[in-house]
Amino acid sequence: MAELKVEQVSKSFDGVPVLENISLQLHEKELVALLGVSGGGKTTLFNVISGLLLPDEGKVFLDGEEITGKPGKVSYMLQKDLLLPYRTIEDNVALPLLIKGEKKKAAREKIQPFFQEFGLEGTQKQYPAQLSGGMRQRAALLRTYMFSQKIALLDEPFSALDTLTKSAMHKWYLKVMEQIHLSTIFITHDIDEAILLADRIYLLTGKPGKITEEILITEPKPRREDFNLTENFLEYKRQIMEKIGEVQETGR
Amino acid sequence: MRKKFQNITSKLWAAAALGLILILWQAVSMAGLVPNYMLPSPVEVLQAFVSEFPLLMENSRVTLTEAALGLLCGVLVGFVMAVLMDRFDRLYKAFYPLIVVTQTVPTVAIAPLLVLWFGYEMLPKVILIVIVTFFPVTVGLLDGFKSADKDMLNLMRSMGASEFQIFRCIKLPGSMGQFFASLRISASYSVVGAVISEWLGGFNGLGVYMTRVKKAFAFDKMFAVIFLISVISLLLMKLVDLLQKKCMPWENKK
């Protein structure tokens, strides 16, 4: 059964439709990519799912319970890492727990075991400005994970990193995902990234944004290191590029 | 190490310039270019400072007490106003223009009124200092609150944070930089405000001392007290810097 379900969501701003009839679902422990061009309404969709924004039409369900317009149900990581510069990494990561009303000391203790798991050992007492971009992103992911161990929405989690760091982060991310039970939807405009990480890809194209295709990546996990150099990978890529091309040719 | 060295040399330049001016001043006085009763030489000013030291300290104590009390109340008032105006937009629209108007009224003009209403004691002075010091704090903090990152606010809301939690975790710490910048201005205003209000009525304090020596045409003492006031303002600003370093440890680790 799907954990998270989005049913026929539409949204427009000032009469300009941004999302049209979007339906999607996320199963347990699944990693789903939402692939599309920038400005195609992906972030709007996330704002709807996270409850920050009310859709004009449609509903969002979590485990069968409607959560449309109710924030605080799923974790949401925005494009920037948004670590607070005046808090140590430890206190940044503990933030979601503090918001939920836990005591500072208890929250700090609770998060400690995860630092190792996320490869952040030793950064607890440091400030965000002292960390590299990759490490900051890890910390932001850990903070997201601390909010809900169930469902996470990641808005272009790796797009701000340089290519080399990005590829290292991909490997790290897949490894971490092996250990934790988290169902994730992530936004990306990078086809390679989507194929590399996702179990399933939704293609969001056009204006207003519509889901035009759903692609299953059947490559088993853990995936081999050089998956992105295999014929299989290229086949997926070719397929996706064709779909995007079709949409653009038919003029939306 | 190198940075420290550069720091020292940059300070050396300022010290050299100051030294040069003092030497020139002394030379002008000794050559008799300006009558001595109008412009005393630096050495005479120093002598006046030493001989008047106990009196200066006693008066400084009074002025500093007023300044500290006024600054404290001013900062509190400024803080509360900023918080309320940030929280309730209508308050902002209603009172912000009024607050700006309070700053266009010259201090020298309202000080005598305050003396009339509240007497010659501490109270009118503290009120005057509050009026001049709350403004920078209110404006600085409001600016800081309003410039909070929109995405950060969204993230907090997505986690179901309350308005108070958003204020405590995001807005307040995020505007510390602006707060201390304003506090530095307010601190120097507080000393000047105290002196001005003492000019216009009071029994003791550096301002009263100043009017007294002015009437006695004791310009060497006049200069001594002017320098003392500058030094006090500088020390207060330095104190604010130290406080800022203490309160914002993340700034030192960049």
CSV table of C-alpha atoms in Angstrom, one decimal, chain A residues 47 50 52 71-78 80-87 95-96 98-101 125 127 129-130 143 147, chain B residues 149-162 165-166 168-176 248-251 253-254:
chain,number,residue,atom,x,y,z
A,47,ASN,CA,4.8,23.0,-0.9
A,50,SER,CA,4.2,19.5,2.9
A,52,LEU,CA,2.5,24.9,3.4
A,71,PRO,CA,2.1,21.1,7.9
A,72,GLY,CA,4.2,19.1,10.3
A,73,LYS,CA,3.4,15.6,8.9
A,74,VAL,CA,6.3,15.0,6.5
A,75,SER,CA,9.9,16.1,6.5
A,76,TYR,CA,10.8,18.8,3.9
A,77,MET,CA,14.3,19.8,2.9
A,78,LEU,CA,14.4,22.9,0.8
A,80,LYS,CA,19.3,25.6,0.2
A,81,ASP,CA,20.8,23.7,3.2
A,82,LEU,CA,19.3,26.4,5.5
A,83,LEU,CA,21.5,25.5,8.4
A,84,LEU,CA,21.3,28.2,11.1
A,85,PRO,CA,24.7,29.9,11.1
A,86,TYR,CA,24.4,30.7,14.8
A,87,ARG,CA,23.8,27.1,15.9
A,95,LEU,CA,16.0,21.7,15.8
A,96,PRO,CA,13.0,19.5,14.7
A,98,LEU,CA,13.1,21.1,19.9
A,99,ILE,CA,10.2,22.3,17.8
A,100,LYS,CA,8.3,19.2,18.8
A,101,GLY,CA,8.8,20.2,22.4
A,125,LYS,CA,30.3,21.2,18.1
A,127,TYR,CA,29.3,25.8,13.2
A,129,ALA,CA,30.4,28.0,8.2
A,130,GLN,CA,33.3,25.6,9.2
A,143,ARG,CA,18.0,17.3,10.3
A,147,PHE,CA,11.9,15.4,11.9
B,149,ASP,CA,15.1,34.2,5.2
B,150,LYS,CA,11.7,33.3,3.7
B,151,ASP,CA,12.8,29.8,3.0
B,152,MET,CA,13.9,29.3,6.6
B,153,LEU,CA,10.5,30.5,7.8
B,154,ASN,CA,8.8,28.0,5.4
B,155,LEU,CA,11.0,25.2,6.6
B,156,MET,CA,10.1,26.1,10.2
B,157,ARG,CA,6.4,26.1,9.3
B,158,SER,CA,6.7,22.8,7.4
B,159,MET,CA,7.9,21.4,10.7
B,160,GLY,CA,4.8,22.8,12.4
B,161,ALA,CA,6.7,25.5,14.4
B,162,SER,CA,4.7,28.1,16.3
B,165,GLN,CA,9.3,29.2,18.1
B,166,ILE,CA,10.0,30.9,14.8
B,168,ARG,CA,13.0,32.5,19.2
B,169,CYS,CA,14.9,30.2,16.8
B,170,ILE,CA,15.1,32.3,13.6
B,171,LYS,CA,14.2,35.9,13.9
B,172,LEU,CA,15.8,36.8,17.2
B,173,PRO,CA,19.2,35.1,16.8
B,174,GLY,CA,19.2,36.2,13.1
B,175,SER,CA,19.0,39.9,14.0
B,176,MET,CA,21.8,39.8,16.6
B,248,MET,CA,27.9,35.6,18.9
B,249,PRO,CA,30.6,33.0,19.1
B,250,TRP,CA,29.8,31.7,15.6
B,251,GLU,CA,31.1,34.9,14.1
B,253,LYS,CA,34.8,30.8,13.8
B,254,LYS,CA,34.5,31.8,10.2
